[in-house]
Amino acid sequence: MTGYLEGVFVLLAINIILAYGAFLPMAAGQLNLGVAGFVAMGAYIAAYLSNEYAWTPLAAALAASIATAAIAFVVAFPILRTRGIYLALATFALGQVVQATILNLNVVGGASGYPVSTFLGGGMVGAVALAVVIVVIALFHTRLGISLTAVSDDEIAADMMGLSVRWLQTVAFTLGSAVAALGGALYAHHFSFVEAQNFGIMASLYIVLYVLLGGTQTVWGPILGAAVFTLLPELLRGSASWRYVIFACLIIAVMVFRPQGVVTTGMLRRLLDVCRPRALPQGGK
Amino acid sequence: MTMASPILELEGVSKNFGGLKVIDNLSFKVMPAERVALIGPNGAGKTTAFNLITDLYRVDSGRIVLDGRDITTVPSRKRIGLGIARSFQNIRLMPHLTVLENVMIGQSAHNASALAMFQPVNLFPGNRWRVHAREALGAAGLGQYALETTGALPYGIQKRIELVRALLSEPRILLLDEPAAGLNPSETEELRQQLNETSRRGVTLIVVEHDMHFIGAFCQRVVVLNFGCKIAECSPHEAQADPLVREAYLGSDEELGQTHAA
Amino acid sequence: MFGQQVVNGLMLGSVYALVAVAFTFTIGILNFLNFSIPGIFMVTGMATWAMLKAGVALPIVVVLGLALGAALSFLVERFIFRASTHSDHYVPLVGSMAFLILFENLVLIRWGSDLQRLELPFADTSMRIAGLVIGIPQVIGLLLAVGAVWALAAIMRRTRLGRGLRTIAENPETATLLGVRVGRVVPTVFIIGGVFTALAGLLFAVNYQQVSPFMGEEVALKGISAMVIGGMGNIWGAILGGLVIGVVETAAITWFGARAVDIGVYGLLLLILFFRPTGLLGGHAGERA
Ligand SMILES: Nc1ncnc2c1ncn2[C@@H]1O[C@H](COP(=O)(O)OP(=O)(O)O)[C@@H](O)[C@H]1O
Ligand SMILES: [Mg+2]
């Protein structure tokens, strides 16, 4: 693989992981505008473990992911008490606080960034991304998956059916933060440098937006969203800013014409019907 | 047992909304396996009574007793696990789940633990819970809709799916809020058969309904509400003759005794 | 020393206050968190610099700047808010975030990422009162902010437009039944919000004599904290919140250094959301269960 292609491939892998980090809470009906804060936590914790304790990159990434999950689990309690606009604001504020805190932490370089001593190759990043995709997709084919959708569709009815809405939302938020942190850790070890400036509100917005672009109704949406976000600009070339302009226009167009995202449950079913010509309505057994 | 004890008992239950007394000191008892109708003109508080029994709203005062146990402070989520399931007046199925997935949500009542969340219900077609839900749909004559999303299905079908979902929680008491509303006569008949079957299995039924023909044919007893107060408790036949009940319906936009000519 | 800090804080606070009014106004009436506001703030700031550099006279710059803010905000209404009346609740929020990205990157393409300095002959005129140095442009800014909110409050109380807006805030469905022409009134919410945002952008550019494509995310986003502190939907609260944030920030810079400020500003936002989500003056806590 050429260096250029590998670079694109690694970005795609990381963006897919980040997409699932934002997707998990969204699947339970919650927008996390502070997702980049969890990415930053994962990146910095993993980098710190590698630099200071000479952990291997994968062990550091895993530990960072677990540590971030623990933090997310604790903050989930006050955060998830809020809802709607208040939840959006609280997650936004949380992300800002995390970023500002890291910028003031001199042990990890503060505002001048933090070099990472060990390196993780693109192949490994891809393998982890594949594992994340498989695990999340499998998870969404369990009772947890339908329960999360139920909660996002109708919290009251879900509660009446015996589901613990708060618990499910906490699980989704915590799992999502763990996945986001894993993405951050891989990023840090592949690019060997982290800078908290890159993990602010704009980063959260990009992640949330490309997940919504793909659609949050199915587990396949985030892959498509991440792919479009990563690959489309590469095809178009031009300066970074032009890519974002096109991306923003795309989002606006999607929100106007197809607000439920590109991949919807209805669309998946139609696709399946096309692939399986025998799928005529069958009588009940 | 010489004299069965009630399975559900409301004792002096009241509920206010912004100063308006919507349920006023309501008391009634329901016996195991009984079929009771809750009737009254629009706005009488029937849906609110169901909302209180299921804790969608918490009572302001009074007690709710299930099988001799005071459940007034048991949170909504846990009541279905105690055996109280319901359907909604305005259908509340999950629009982004398939019919099969919707009814599998009904299994959550006894099955929402952390471990149960890992059941691979959509990964393997032979999964025990999935098969069970499919059978329940099939038994209700809804098997062909299993893999469709609920949104596009006809109203009557959706109502019956909601019923199957409630039944999969293995309820002891089933609260049905206007189950026959919007159904055509043949759908109503199918519903009645489904409810008969449910009742035969020992499930207690409390039904809010306007169709007196349906109630007369199906229920053993009616509780009549007006402005949140119980104004009568008698047989369906007596209710139709009761002057107080007739008066309650006067001036409301419905007629008591409206029937679908069979 | 302390008195001087309060004075400086109030000047910065009047910028936050104006942005907070724009945020709080759209939330109060439409229950819509409009993330394009920081973008509009930044575009007006940059446009102010560009126009002054091109030799346009200040009064014309002000008029054109306000018009630009109103126009951009109107654009957001047309593309996002209007189109998403019947979609999921997060759609307008997400669409407005896309506009923030769009505005920021268009400015980056046009003018690059550098910090730009404004040359203003009168910028340093100041007066001394009781040993405090008070900049004339900053006093004018503060007066403008309070005056604009006062005018807005008067519009809300006295005019037909105000009554219409209040009816929509109460209940958008019944507003139509009550004869409010929602289709005509809603765009004015955006135009008013755009004007307030643009005023903030102009004020910031003139007072601090520097602008950058990142001033939206760095400065205007703090208006969100100001809005929540004052109570969402409460325009006088927004002024109070803006001034509080301005003073706290100025004090924090001297005591803890510039980089610690954001922890305080956003930490405060987080704490208020947790413990007193209706803010100091109380707002409508519409969406809290
Ligand atoms: N959440 C609520 N808030 C305020 N009023 C309510 C609420 N729910 C029900 N009500 C009022 O309570 C009364 C009874 O309503 P409901 O129980 O739905 O009547 P029914 O089902 O008998 O037609 C009505 O006047 C209704 O407006
Ligand atoms: Mg009702």
mmCIF file of C-alpha atoms and ligand atoms in Angstrom, chain B residues 41-48 89 177-178 208 210, ligand 2:
data_model
loop_
_atom_site.group_PDB
_atom_site.id
_atom_site.type_symbol
_atom_site.label_atom_id
_atom_site.label_comp_id
_atom_site.label_asym_id
_atom_site.label_seq_id
_atom_site.Cartn_x
_atom_site.Cartn_y
_atom_site.Cartn_z
ATOM 1 C CA PRO B 41 -68.222 9.699 28.743
ATOM 2 C CA ASN B 42 -65.135 11.251 27.136
ATOM 3 C CA GLY B 43 -62.950 12.959 29.689
ATOM 4 C CA ALA B 44 -64.423 10.972 32.582
ATOM 5 C CA GLY B 45 -60.958 9.829 33.635
ATOM 6 C CA LYS B 46 -60.853 6.259 32.313
ATOM 7 C CA THR B 47 -57.434 6.558 30.656
ATOM 8 C CA THR B 48 -56.159 8.404 33.713
ATOM 9 C CA GLN B 89 -55.555 4.354 23.623
ATOM 10 C CA ASP B 177 -57.795 1.172 26.521
ATOM 11 C CA GLU B 178 -60.477 1.227 23.833
ATOM 12 C CA VAL B 208 -62.248 0.712 28.564
ATOM 13 C CA HIS B 210 -67.636 2.595 24.316
HETATM 14 MG MG MG D 2 -59.329 7.778 27.230
#
